[in-house]
XYZ file of C-alpha atoms in Angstrom:
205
model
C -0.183 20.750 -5.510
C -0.871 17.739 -8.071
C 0.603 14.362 -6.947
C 2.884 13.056 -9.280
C 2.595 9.648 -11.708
C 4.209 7.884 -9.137
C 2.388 9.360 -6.262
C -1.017 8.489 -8.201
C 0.199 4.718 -8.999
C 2.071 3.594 -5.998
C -1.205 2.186 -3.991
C -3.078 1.076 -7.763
C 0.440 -1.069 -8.563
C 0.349 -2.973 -5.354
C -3.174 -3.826 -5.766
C -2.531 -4.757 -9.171
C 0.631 -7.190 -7.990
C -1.789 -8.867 -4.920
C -4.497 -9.382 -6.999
C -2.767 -10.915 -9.881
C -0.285 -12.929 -7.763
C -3.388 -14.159 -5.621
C -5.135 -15.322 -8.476
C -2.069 -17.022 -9.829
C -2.281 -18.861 -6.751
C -6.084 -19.613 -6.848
C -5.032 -20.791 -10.678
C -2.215 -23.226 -8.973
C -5.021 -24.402 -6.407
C -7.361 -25.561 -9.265
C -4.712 -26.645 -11.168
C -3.818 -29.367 -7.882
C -7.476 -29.991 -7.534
C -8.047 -31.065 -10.302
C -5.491 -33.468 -11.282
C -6.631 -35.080 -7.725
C -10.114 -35.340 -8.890
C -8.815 -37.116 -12.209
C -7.294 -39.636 -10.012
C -10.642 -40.678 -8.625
C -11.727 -43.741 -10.290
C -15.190 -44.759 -9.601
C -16.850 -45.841 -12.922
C -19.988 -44.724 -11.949
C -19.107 -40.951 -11.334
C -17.152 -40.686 -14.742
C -19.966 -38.005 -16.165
C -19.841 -35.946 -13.070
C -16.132 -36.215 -12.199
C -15.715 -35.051 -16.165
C -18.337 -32.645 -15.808
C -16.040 -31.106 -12.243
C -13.379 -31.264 -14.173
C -14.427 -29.155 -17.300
C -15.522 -26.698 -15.013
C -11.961 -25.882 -13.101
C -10.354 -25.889 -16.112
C -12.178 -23.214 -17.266
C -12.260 -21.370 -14.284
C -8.391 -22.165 -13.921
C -7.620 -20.740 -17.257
C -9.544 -17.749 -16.774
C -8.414 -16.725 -12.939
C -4.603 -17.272 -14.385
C -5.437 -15.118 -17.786
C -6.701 -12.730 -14.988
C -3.466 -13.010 -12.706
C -1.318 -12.559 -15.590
C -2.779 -9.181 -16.927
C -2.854 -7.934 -13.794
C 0.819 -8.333 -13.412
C 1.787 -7.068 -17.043
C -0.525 -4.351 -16.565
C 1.686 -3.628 -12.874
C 5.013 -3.872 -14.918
C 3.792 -1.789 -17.660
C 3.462 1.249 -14.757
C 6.471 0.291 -13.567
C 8.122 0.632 -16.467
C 6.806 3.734 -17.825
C 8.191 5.415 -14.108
C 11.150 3.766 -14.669
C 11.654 5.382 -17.818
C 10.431 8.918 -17.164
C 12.900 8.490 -14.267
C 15.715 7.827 -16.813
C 15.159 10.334 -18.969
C 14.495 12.950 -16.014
C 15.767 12.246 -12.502
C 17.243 9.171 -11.402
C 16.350 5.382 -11.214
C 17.728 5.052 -7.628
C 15.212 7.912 -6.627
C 12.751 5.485 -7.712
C 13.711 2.650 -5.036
C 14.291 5.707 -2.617
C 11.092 6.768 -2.754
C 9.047 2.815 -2.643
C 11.700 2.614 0.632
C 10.608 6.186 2.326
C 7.061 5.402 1.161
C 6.786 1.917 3.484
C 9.060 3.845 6.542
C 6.513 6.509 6.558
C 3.791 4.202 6.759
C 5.000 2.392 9.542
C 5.442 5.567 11.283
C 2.371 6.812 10.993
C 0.886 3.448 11.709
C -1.119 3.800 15.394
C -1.953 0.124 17.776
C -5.481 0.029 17.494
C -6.222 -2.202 20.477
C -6.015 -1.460 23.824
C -5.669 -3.991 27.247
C -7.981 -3.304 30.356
C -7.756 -5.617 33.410
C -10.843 -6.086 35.452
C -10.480 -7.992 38.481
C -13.623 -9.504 39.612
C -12.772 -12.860 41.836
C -10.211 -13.906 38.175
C -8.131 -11.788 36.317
C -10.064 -10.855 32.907
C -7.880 -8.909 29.735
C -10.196 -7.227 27.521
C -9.279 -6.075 24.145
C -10.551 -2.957 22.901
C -10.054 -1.683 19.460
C -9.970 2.128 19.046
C -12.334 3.135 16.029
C -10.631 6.346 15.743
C -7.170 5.083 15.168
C -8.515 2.366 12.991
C -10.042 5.330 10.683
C -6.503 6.573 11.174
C -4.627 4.236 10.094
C -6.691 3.335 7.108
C -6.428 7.332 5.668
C -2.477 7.647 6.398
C -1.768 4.019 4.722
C -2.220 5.949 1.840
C 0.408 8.100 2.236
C 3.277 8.383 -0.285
C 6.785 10.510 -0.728
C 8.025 10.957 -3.956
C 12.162 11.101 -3.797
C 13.259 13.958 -6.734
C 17.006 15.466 -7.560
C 15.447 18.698 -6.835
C 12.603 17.668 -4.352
C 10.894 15.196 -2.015
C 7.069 15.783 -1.786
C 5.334 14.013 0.723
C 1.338 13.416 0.542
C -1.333 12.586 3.666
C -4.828 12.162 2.926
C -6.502 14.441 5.767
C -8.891 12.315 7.918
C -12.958 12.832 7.490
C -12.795 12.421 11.534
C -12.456 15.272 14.035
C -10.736 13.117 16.689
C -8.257 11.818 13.877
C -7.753 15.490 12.159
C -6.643 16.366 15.536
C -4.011 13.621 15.946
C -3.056 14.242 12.663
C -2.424 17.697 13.673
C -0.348 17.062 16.266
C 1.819 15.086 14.752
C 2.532 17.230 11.821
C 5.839 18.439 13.726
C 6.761 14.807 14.354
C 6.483 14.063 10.764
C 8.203 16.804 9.167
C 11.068 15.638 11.913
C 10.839 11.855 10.403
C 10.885 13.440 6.311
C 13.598 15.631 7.562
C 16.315 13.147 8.791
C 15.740 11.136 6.282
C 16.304 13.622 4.047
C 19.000 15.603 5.350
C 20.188 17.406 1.934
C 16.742 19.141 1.503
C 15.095 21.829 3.228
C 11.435 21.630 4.282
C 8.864 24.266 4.820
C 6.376 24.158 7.070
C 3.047 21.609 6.102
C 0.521 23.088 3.105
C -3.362 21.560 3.564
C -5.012 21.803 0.443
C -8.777 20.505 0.812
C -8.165 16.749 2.618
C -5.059 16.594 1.508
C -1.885 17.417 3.753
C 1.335 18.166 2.037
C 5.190 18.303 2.989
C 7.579 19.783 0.580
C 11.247 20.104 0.469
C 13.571 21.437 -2.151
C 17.455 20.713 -2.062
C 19.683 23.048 0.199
């Protein structure tokens, strides 16, 4: 199977929005900084406080001309979904799909620390962190399920880990369970791996 242009974008749009609203925000930050350096008056710091201030601007103008792209360039993917969805499928399977998309994720999402109590003459919690659900939870973030008239798709990136393959595995039932009920008007066969990539597919009964 081939993930679809939504499938392929979700995770590069998101970046695209963080990035360019953080760096509007960095760009806001200068902006503030700056106008309280101006308001520094000590004569004989004029040709450094100048010299500060030529500097931010610069760097303010280019980290918003950065944030702003960044955010066109976001809407401009948007859009062009947005439009193959009008012309093809449906707009609201669009927001259906963004919705499913951050459900599944949460889902799949594993705690990655873990509380031992070791009684010596005090009470000591330790916090452990499990590497193997931390490589979990970093491959399934980038899961995605695309929401279509006909059919939902639903993508996994395998694991490169044994352990987490295997917990992957065994929730495969689990998640098809999850897709299912939240799709109740499609029917879904059982999961396809292709390479390290785990598909679920359902067409409409």
């Amino acid at each position: 199977m081939r993930k679809s242009f939504f499938q392929k974008t979700y995770n590069f749009i998101n970046n695209l929005l963080l990035l360019g609203f953080l760096s509007v925000i960095i760009s806001l930050a200068m902006s503030y900084l700056n106008s309280l350096i101006g308001e520094i008056a000590i004569s004989s710091l004029t040709s450094e406080i100048s010299l500060i201030q030529s500097k931010l601007n610069t760097a303010e103008y280019y980290t918003s001309l950065l944030g702003v792209l960044l955010i066109i360039g976001a809407i401009f993917l948007i859009n062009t979904e947005l439009l193959e969805r009008f012309l093809h499928d449906s707009i609201w399977n669009y927001f259906k799909s963004i919705y499913q998309t951050m459900r599944l994720r949460h889902y799949l999402k594993q705690d990655e620390k873990s509380e031992s109590v070791i009684t010596v003459d005090n009470q000591t919690t330790i916090t452990k962190f499990n590497p193997i659900l931390k490589a979990f939870n970093k491959t399934v973030s980038k899961c995605t399920v695309d929401v279509r008239k006909e059919s939902v798709s639903v993508f996994i990136k395998y694991p490169s880990t044994q352990q987490a393959q295997q917990l992957l595995r065994e929730m495969e039932a689990h998640i098809k369970e999850e897709i299912s009920s939240r799709n109740p008007n499609y029917y879904f066969s059982s999961p396809n791996r292709e390479g390290n990539k785990l598909w679920f597919t359902g067409a409409r009964r």
